[in-house]
Amino acid sequence: MLDGRLSLTTPEGVSLQLTPAGPYLRAVAWLLDFLLWAVVCFLLRLAMPSGKLGEGIFLLLLFVTYWGYPIISEVYFNGRTVGKRAVGLEVVRSDGLPVGWRESTLRNLLLVADFLPIMYATGLVCMMFDLRFRRLGDIVAGTQVIYYEKAVPRATPLLAHPLPLPFPLSPDQQRTLVDLFERESRLPLDRMAELGSIAEPLTGVRGTESVERMRSYVAGLTK
Amino acid sequence: MKQVQFEADNAALWTEIGAILDGSQQDQRALPALYRRLCQCLALCSQRGYSPTLTDHLQKMVGACHRRLYGTVVERPTTLMRWMLVDFPCRVRAEWRLLLITCLAFFGVGLVVGLLVWYQPQWAYSFASAQQLDQFREMYQPSRIRVGRGGSQGDLMMFGHYIWNNVSIGFRSFAGGIFGGIPALISLGLNGLHLGVIGAWLSRDPTTVHQFWSFVITHSSLEITGLLLCAMSGIRLGLTLIHPGRLTRAHALYSASQTMFPVIVGGSLMTMFAAFFEAFWSGSGAIPIQVKYAVGGTGWALVIGFFLFAGRGKQ
């Protein structure tokens, strides 16, 4: 299917579906992290006592936050810095497992290489040519940025009189039909009626009447 | 089987797994067996064309279980020790050719430029401005060293400065190495050139020569070696990118990074220790110059001995 998903087969023979994240969202996440870092550094600078002692501690903290923050948050907070959390991304290993120290350190050190020559040009070009949108650091460390998929609450069964299908449908067609009614609350009524008219070969009627007929078929499929 | 019946049959299994995943069920020993049944549920669900939300729900649960089962980090408390004492020196020895190249890029450039400045001092002005040279001469006047920094608070400031500056240079050299090694070599050459010019310039002046070299030698064994090793691991990645051998480029890069990782960690740890020495010990005016030379010489001997002999026969 052309849905941009990456399918990894596990030892149990099931496939894990990961959706690689593209350059735009990753840039937004980076920008958020950078702004957060800049604000924190500014506040630290204000909070430090003036003089050489304060400057020394400030430089130490600068070092730890600049190089350590992405690594620590990826290792201890499920591959998600604050910016990634905000836009719904996470870092995993290429095999879908959480990143460890080695992977996280390598990919974050190589951020410097991805930055060259200006504004992450290398990283962007690399993402364009890679099928999974990996930048140089991701390829070297064997990691991957994917969408973090939230668990959605499951739909309640339809309240309709179940009807058998007039003729057999393939599993994919059945799934499309069921999917339509699970997304029903997000579609306008006119659009539903329009879709009902399109489904005339299946139901034999048009408009809302056709939608109700399809609802009964779906109830028959799931009940 | 209708979907509703399927859901009812398996609801108990799914809630049990859910309880383990969200942590409300402490005993996780049942998870592998439950996970296998869950995989079967998912397979049935997609085969029978049940609703996409149910398939997605099971898919997510399978993903979470997979992470829980296979992503568990085994506690290995001695890994870092083993890396540093065995893998690190062994990998460095295995890459001795590259180390030689980095040494040439740093010490070779430093020596050539240093000799040039030593015999033809006017050349110093082509590499550094007169103001800079004066500043360095001022910095290494006897009796100036301590006063210029302002006691122990000044030492801490310099510590922060060295950590931020030197370790970041090491990290940048590593990352820059991936472009065929060229940026890393340029960075090494420039650092060597700087050392050569300043070293030769200050050595010509009898008042600063011992102040400067006694300051430099105490921590240079750790600092310069750390920088060379960081750059070396970067250059290894760069060479892998150019010449991946029988693997694809991505695979070759991945495996090279896995083998070089202890070297990067070791190199940056060395630079951090060096920053500590440099800030709190090298600049101290209370320690006689002879002691500094002796300690610095011992440091170099230890570092060279470590990379020659450590970890032999334990790989």
XYZ file of C-alpha atoms in Angstrom:
538
model
C 0.000 0.000 0.000
C 1.134 3.537 -0.727
C 0.778 4.845 2.813
C 4.454 5.536 3.499
C 4.567 2.987 6.262
C 7.542 0.920 7.145
C 6.759 -2.680 7.941
C 9.123 -4.619 10.189
C 8.586 -8.315 10.709
C 9.181 -9.518 14.256
C 10.375 -13.006 15.291
C 6.726 -13.915 15.945
C 5.882 -13.250 12.320
C 3.707 -10.202 12.882
C 4.606 -6.921 11.250
C 5.161 -3.704 13.149
C 3.916 -0.634 11.326
C 6.112 2.441 11.758
C 5.554 5.726 9.968
C 8.820 7.598 9.287
C 8.645 11.336 9.937
C 9.669 13.817 7.265
C 11.907 16.886 7.375
C 9.236 19.500 8.140
C 7.984 18.134 11.455
C 11.498 17.233 12.516
C 12.628 20.781 11.828
C 9.746 22.083 13.947
C 10.733 19.737 16.770
C 14.357 20.867 16.499
C 13.313 24.519 16.560
C 11.212 23.985 19.691
C 14.117 22.223 21.408
C 16.509 24.966 20.359
C 14.224 27.721 21.652
C 13.774 25.854 24.931
C 17.540 25.481 25.260
C 18.129 29.159 24.491
C 15.520 30.272 27.054
C 16.910 27.945 29.730
C 20.449 29.189 29.059
C 19.288 32.790 29.251
C 17.567 32.142 32.599
C 20.639 30.288 33.906
C 22.805 33.211 32.868
C 20.568 35.551 34.871
C 20.455 33.221 37.868
C 24.238 32.762 38.058
C 26.162 35.021 40.394
C 28.241 37.514 38.473
C 31.997 37.102 38.397
C 34.284 34.264 37.482
C 32.628 31.590 39.624
C 29.261 32.173 37.968
C 30.806 32.178 34.526
C 32.589 28.881 35.179
C 29.422 27.147 36.368
C 27.481 28.655 33.468
C 29.938 27.281 30.906
C 29.792 23.842 32.535
C 25.990 23.872 32.411
C 26.123 25.108 28.822
C 28.255 22.116 27.926
C 26.020 19.612 29.726
C 22.763 21.002 28.336
C 24.052 21.469 24.783
C 25.511 17.986 24.289
C 23.707 16.062 27.024
C 20.067 17.185 26.824
C 19.076 15.370 23.607
C 20.980 12.226 24.576
C 19.571 11.991 28.076
C 16.014 12.714 27.014
C 16.184 10.147 24.226
C 17.589 7.437 26.490
C 15.447 8.051 29.560
C 12.221 9.445 28.088
C 11.439 6.899 25.349
C 13.292 8.610 22.517
C 11.442 11.891 22.893
C 12.835 15.335 23.619
C 10.401 18.091 24.557
C 10.190 19.285 20.952
C 9.554 15.783 19.625
C 6.902 15.220 22.288
C 5.175 18.447 21.278
C 4.882 17.487 17.593
C 4.321 13.761 18.253
C 7.556 12.174 17.104
C 9.950 9.705 18.677
C 13.342 8.159 17.937
C 13.678 4.380 17.740
C 16.318 2.004 16.506
C 15.917 0.720 12.948
C 14.445 -2.475 14.399
C 11.752 -0.517 16.242
C 13.259 -0.904 19.706
C 14.085 1.990 22.064
C 17.414 3.766 21.517
C 20.314 3.231 23.916
C 23.330 5.322 24.851
C 25.383 4.300 21.857
C 22.763 5.097 19.214
C 21.630 8.304 20.844
C 25.180 9.620 21.351
C 26.212 8.894 17.782
C 23.157 10.447 16.188
C 23.356 13.576 18.291
C 27.100 14.077 17.790
C 26.616 13.781 14.046
C 24.041 16.567 14.162
C 27.098 18.793 13.663
C 27.866 17.048 10.378
C 24.229 17.311 9.289
C 24.336 21.050 9.965
C 27.144 21.647 7.454
C 27.538 23.743 5.376
C 24.589 25.837 6.599
C 21.259 25.231 8.351
C 21.187 21.422 8.218
C 21.627 21.331 4.432
C 23.418 17.976 4.518
C 20.738 16.473 6.750
C 17.975 17.728 4.464
C 19.613 16.424 1.274
C 20.267 13.103 2.985
C 16.608 12.843 4.052
C 15.474 13.599 0.502
C 17.464 10.687 -0.887
C 16.717 8.200 1.869
C 13.488 6.227 1.630
C 12.948 6.412 5.392
C 13.859 10.110 5.803
C 17.012 9.339 7.752
C 19.652 12.004 8.085
C 23.351 11.190 8.120
C 23.392 10.775 11.903
C 20.453 8.380 11.756
C 22.150 6.214 9.131
C 25.395 6.067 11.090
C 23.720 5.319 14.404
C 21.097 2.977 12.922
C 18.117 4.958 14.200
C 14.928 6.327 12.769
C 12.486 9.112 13.668
C 8.873 7.957 13.523
C 5.439 9.238 14.425
C 4.432 8.441 17.957
C 1.073 6.742 17.674
C -1.340 7.396 20.465
C -3.781 4.656 21.395
C -7.256 5.765 20.250
C -10.375 4.622 22.132
C -12.198 1.851 20.281
C -15.532 2.585 18.632
C -18.753 1.234 20.121
C -20.733 -1.230 17.949
C -23.349 0.262 15.633
C -26.990 0.374 16.682
C -28.665 -0.889 13.530
C -30.604 -3.865 12.369
C -28.041 -6.307 10.928
C -28.484 -7.316 7.288
C -26.521 -9.866 5.229
C -24.491 -8.540 2.269
C -26.231 -8.831 -1.109
C -23.072 -10.337 -2.630
C -19.693 -11.305 -1.079
C -17.103 -8.531 -0.628
C -13.342 -8.992 -0.355
C -11.749 -8.443 3.098
C -10.329 -5.106 1.930
C -13.726 -3.931 0.704
C -15.341 -5.016 3.974
C -12.668 -3.131 5.907
C -13.283 0.011 3.840
C -16.990 -0.215 4.619
C -16.422 -0.682 8.361
C -13.847 2.092 8.377
C -16.357 4.514 6.860
C -18.744 4.126 9.791
C -15.943 4.391 12.335
C -15.083 7.777 10.839
C -18.723 8.787 10.474
C -18.726 11.323 13.305
C -15.987 13.314 11.560
C -17.791 13.535 8.195
C -20.557 16.041 7.321
C -24.029 14.653 6.611
C -24.023 15.853 2.990
C -20.743 14.057 2.353
C -22.178 10.850 3.832
C -25.215 11.126 1.527
C -22.917 11.710 -1.418
C -20.909 8.612 -0.528
C -24.157 6.696 -0.165
C -25.074 7.632 -3.754
C -21.670 6.436 -4.941
C -22.373 3.093 -3.236
C -25.554 2.573 -5.316
C -24.209 -0.610 -7.035
C -23.995 -2.213 -3.592
C -27.195 -0.988 -1.963
C -29.485 -0.355 -4.933
C -30.745 2.951 -3.464
C -29.291 6.491 -3.274
C -28.555 9.171 -0.666
C -29.283 8.776 3.052
C -31.329 5.674 2.471
C -28.235 4.046 0.968
C -26.193 5.130 3.993
C -28.705 3.441 6.330
C -28.585 0.269 4.236
C -24.783 0.258 4.430
C -24.989 0.772 8.196
C -27.086 -2.362 8.439
C -24.577 -4.299 6.341
C -21.756 -3.156 8.634
C -23.767 -4.161 11.687
C -24.226 -7.537 10.034
C -20.487 -7.797 9.442
C -19.411 -7.005 12.971
C -22.217 -8.564 14.996
C -16.734 -15.645 13.502
C -18.383 -12.267 13.966
C -16.198 -9.481 15.253
C -18.293 -8.907 18.364
C -17.926 -12.530 19.385
C -14.192 -12.447 18.633
C -13.810 -9.374 20.843
C -15.778 -10.983 23.630
C -13.720 -14.173 23.454
C -10.419 -12.344 23.699
C -11.316 -9.416 25.944
C -9.828 -11.119 29.010
C -6.485 -11.649 27.233
C -6.343 -8.046 26.057
C -7.126 -6.563 29.457
C -4.485 -8.796 31.053
C -1.848 -7.628 28.589
C -2.989 -4.036 28.998
C -2.547 -4.347 32.758
C 1.028 -5.592 32.328
C 1.833 -2.838 29.838
C 0.547 0.050 31.931
C 2.283 -1.277 35.023
C -0.745 -2.109 37.200
C 0.185 -5.805 37.025
C 3.627 -6.247 38.559
C 4.296 -9.852 37.642
C 5.479 -9.794 34.036
C 6.563 -13.404 33.678
C 3.382 -14.308 31.800
C 3.985 -11.732 29.080
C 5.848 -13.923 26.528
C 3.060 -16.500 26.457
C 0.325 -13.852 26.380
C 2.201 -12.019 23.634
C 2.192 -15.090 21.398
C -1.578 -15.397 21.794
C -1.925 -11.699 21.018
C 0.078 -12.147 17.801
C -2.343 -14.897 16.824
C -5.278 -12.569 17.520
C -3.740 -9.915 15.269
C -3.148 -12.416 12.479
C -6.767 -13.659 12.671
C -8.049 -10.115 12.845
C -6.297 -9.008 9.676
C -7.092 -12.231 7.853
C -10.801 -12.045 8.612
C -11.026 -8.359 7.738
C -12.280 -7.113 11.094
C -12.651 -3.396 11.488
C -9.524 -1.227 11.016
C -9.781 0.283 14.495
C -9.651 -3.173 16.070
C -6.692 -4.138 13.858
C -4.925 -0.890 14.726
C -5.626 -1.391 18.407
C -4.101 -4.877 18.361
C -1.257 -3.636 16.196
C -0.359 -0.989 18.785
C -0.607 -3.490 21.607
C 1.706 -5.857 19.703
C 4.164 -3.010 19.157
C 4.174 -2.124 22.848
C 4.674 -5.779 23.840
C 7.496 -6.135 21.318
C 9.283 -3.167 22.859
C 8.705 -4.458 26.344
C 10.032 -7.925 25.537
C 12.931 -7.193 23.211
C 13.830 -3.655 24.247
C 14.610 -4.560 27.831
C 18.071 -3.275 28.633
C 20.236 -5.883 30.264
C 22.142 -4.375 33.186
C 25.832 -4.575 32.426
C 27.600 -2.571 35.120
C 31.110 -3.388 33.905
C 30.564 -2.474 30.255
C 32.150 0.960 30.543
C 35.194 -0.438 32.356
C 35.664 -3.089 29.709
C 35.250 -0.593 26.926
C 37.795 1.762 28.402
C 40.398 -0.788 29.498
C 40.207 -3.334 26.691
C 38.198 -2.268 23.639
C 39.431 1.318 23.575
C 43.210 0.630 23.393
C 42.669 -2.393 21.123
C 40.623 -0.403 18.593
C 43.203 2.380 18.657
C 45.996 -0.130 17.978
C 43.983 -1.641 15.151
C 43.743 1.820 13.546
C 47.406 2.742 13.978
C 47.744 3.904 10.370
C 44.978 6.441 10.807
C 46.465 7.520 14.121
C 49.760 8.114 12.346
C 48.008 10.316 9.780
C 46.275 12.371 12.478
C 49.585 12.706 14.360
C 51.248 13.947 11.168
C 48.417 16.405 10.571
C 48.769 17.817 14.079
C 52.410 17.431 15.138
C 53.823 17.561 11.594
C 52.189 20.899 10.828
C 53.045 22.145 14.322
C 56.704 21.152 13.989
C 57.184 22.584 10.501
C 55.577 25.912 11.353
C 57.304 25.953 14.737
C 60.757 25.497 13.167
C 59.963 28.143 10.570
C 59.035 30.656 13.270
C 62.018 29.629 15.377
C 64.532 30.386 12.586
C 62.605 33.168 10.822
C 60.612 34.900 13.570
C 59.039 37.416 11.206
C 56.924 34.570 9.813
C 54.954 34.490 13.051
C 53.124 37.615 11.881
C 51.734 35.744 8.880
C 49.950 33.248 11.136
C 48.863 35.443 14.035
C 48.359 39.157 14.534
C 50.925 41.168 16.494
C 48.286 41.912 19.097
C 47.585 38.215 19.636
C 51.271 37.396 20.003
C 51.693 40.184 22.552
C 48.705 38.900 24.428
C 50.187 35.413 24.657
C 53.563 36.781 25.737
C 51.803 38.811 28.416
C 49.855 35.736 29.581
C 52.910 33.582 30.172
C 55.088 36.099 31.979
C 56.394 34.569 35.241
C 54.181 35.684 38.165
C 51.347 36.599 35.761
C 49.787 33.168 35.464
C 48.045 33.039 38.781
C 47.189 36.722 39.018
C 45.509 36.808 35.625
C 42.923 34.193 36.565
C 41.829 35.360 39.990
C 42.267 32.505 42.437
C 40.182 29.371 42.713
C 37.086 31.063 41.237
C 39.139 31.856 38.164
C 40.228 28.215 38.037
C 36.604 27.116 37.924
C 35.894 29.614 35.177
C 38.779 28.233 33.151
C 37.520 24.682 33.818
C 34.128 25.572 32.356
C 35.842 27.290 29.457
C 38.117 24.337 28.686
C 35.311 21.789 28.934
C 32.989 23.789 26.700
C 35.711 24.655 24.228
C 38.020 21.646 24.028
C 35.499 18.830 24.295
C 33.271 20.565 21.764
C 36.241 20.816 19.384
C 36.740 17.054 19.808
C 33.070 16.334 19.073
C 33.102 18.648 16.047
C 36.258 17.030 14.678
C 34.558 13.652 14.991
C 31.417 14.788 13.189
C 33.420 16.667 10.556
C 35.454 13.575 9.802
C 32.534 11.952 8.027
C 33.055 14.141 4.938
C 35.984 12.092 3.707
C 38.048 13.086 6.745
C 38.925 16.473 5.231
C 37.303 18.817 7.810
C 38.801 16.779 10.677
C 42.288 16.961 9.144
C 41.931 20.708 8.548
C 40.819 21.208 12.153
C 43.817 19.179 13.404
C 46.201 21.060 11.124
C 44.924 24.434 12.313
C 45.245 23.414 15.969
C 48.773 22.104 15.318
C 49.668 25.314 13.495
C 48.432 27.380 16.414
C 50.494 25.371 18.875
C 53.568 25.564 16.613
C 53.435 29.337 16.159
C 52.723 30.179 19.786
C 55.175 27.565 21.086
C 58.053 28.736 18.911
C 57.268 32.410 19.524
C 57.241 32.021 23.292
C 60.293 29.713 23.224
C 62.374 32.488 21.648
C 61.754 34.601 24.709
C 63.777 33.294 27.705
C 61.268 34.720 30.205
C 58.279 32.791 28.868
C 59.775 29.570 27.509
C 59.526 27.502 30.699
C 56.292 29.054 31.852
C 54.679 28.068 28.572
C 56.034 24.553 28.124
C 55.570 23.565 31.757
C 51.939 24.724 31.467
C 51.359 22.846 28.224
C 53.093 19.572 28.990
C 51.139 18.723 32.163
C 47.817 18.121 30.451
C 48.756 17.844 26.784
C 49.173 14.060 26.903
C 45.454 13.680 27.662
C 44.176 16.687 25.752
C 45.992 16.250 22.450
C 45.573 12.466 22.425
C 41.859 12.895 23.130
C 41.499 15.325 20.243
C 43.513 13.074 17.908
C 41.384 10.045 18.796
C 38.073 11.881 18.299
C 39.275 13.109 14.923
C 40.570 9.662 14.062
C 37.207 7.993 14.640
C 35.573 10.644 12.470
C 38.101 10.060 9.698
C 37.408 6.316 9.898
C 33.714 7.056 9.203
C 34.691 9.325 6.338
C 36.901 6.667 4.766
C 34.102 4.121 5.181
C 31.759 6.448 3.317
C 34.242 6.667 0.435
C 35.191 2.992 0.443
C 32.441 0.855 1.988
C 33.921 -2.462 0.852
C 31.446 -5.285 0.323
C 28.654 -3.749 2.388
C 26.188 -1.076 1.329
C 27.241 2.410 2.414
C 24.606 2.582 5.152
C 25.599 -0.792 6.599
C 29.311 -0.047 6.387
C 28.817 3.301 8.164
C 26.712 1.648 10.843
C 29.246 -1.077 11.580
C 32.190 1.368 11.516
C 30.386 3.605 14.014
C 29.726 0.637 16.283
C 33.415 -0.322 16.370
C 34.653 3.252 16.773
C 32.231 4.196 19.537
C 34.536 3.226 22.462
C 37.243 5.380 20.867
C 34.995 8.452 20.767
C 33.912 7.930 24.364
C 37.509 7.351 25.461
C 38.811 10.331 23.536
C 36.236 12.714 24.960
C 36.759 11.392 28.507
C 40.493 12.062 28.092
C 39.775 15.617 26.968
C 37.515 16.120 29.992
C 40.208 14.914 32.402
C 42.682 17.160 30.613
C 40.383 20.141 31.140
C 40.307 19.335 34.850
C 44.119 19.199 35.059
C 44.550 22.248 32.901
C 42.256 24.341 35.043
C 43.218 23.326 38.558
C 46.820 22.166 38.290
C 48.708 23.355 35.216
C 48.122 27.022 35.867
C 49.102 26.889 39.519
C 52.077 29.152 40.221
C 52.905 27.410 43.499
C 54.191 24.228 41.851
C 57.867 24.311 40.770
C 58.463 24.099 37.061
C 60.617 20.966 37.412
C 57.731 19.108 39.077
C 55.415 20.095 36.234
C 57.876 18.805 33.664
C 58.271 15.523 35.575
C 54.506 15.019 35.920
C 53.896 15.959 32.307
C 56.577 13.555 31.099
C 55.123 10.765 33.238
C 51.695 11.547 31.775
C 52.959 11.115 28.231
C 54.749 7.887 29.151
C 51.573 6.525 30.777
C 49.364 7.450 27.821
C 51.752 5.933 25.272
C 52.217 2.832 27.442
C 48.444 2.488 27.836
C 47.853 2.443 24.094
C 50.791 0.138 23.470
C 50.057 -2.517 26.077
C 46.565 -2.250 27.616
C 44.068 -4.932 26.711
C 46.487 -7.156 24.827
C 45.290 -10.747 24.771
C 41.896 -9.887 26.318
C 39.877 -9.226 23.173
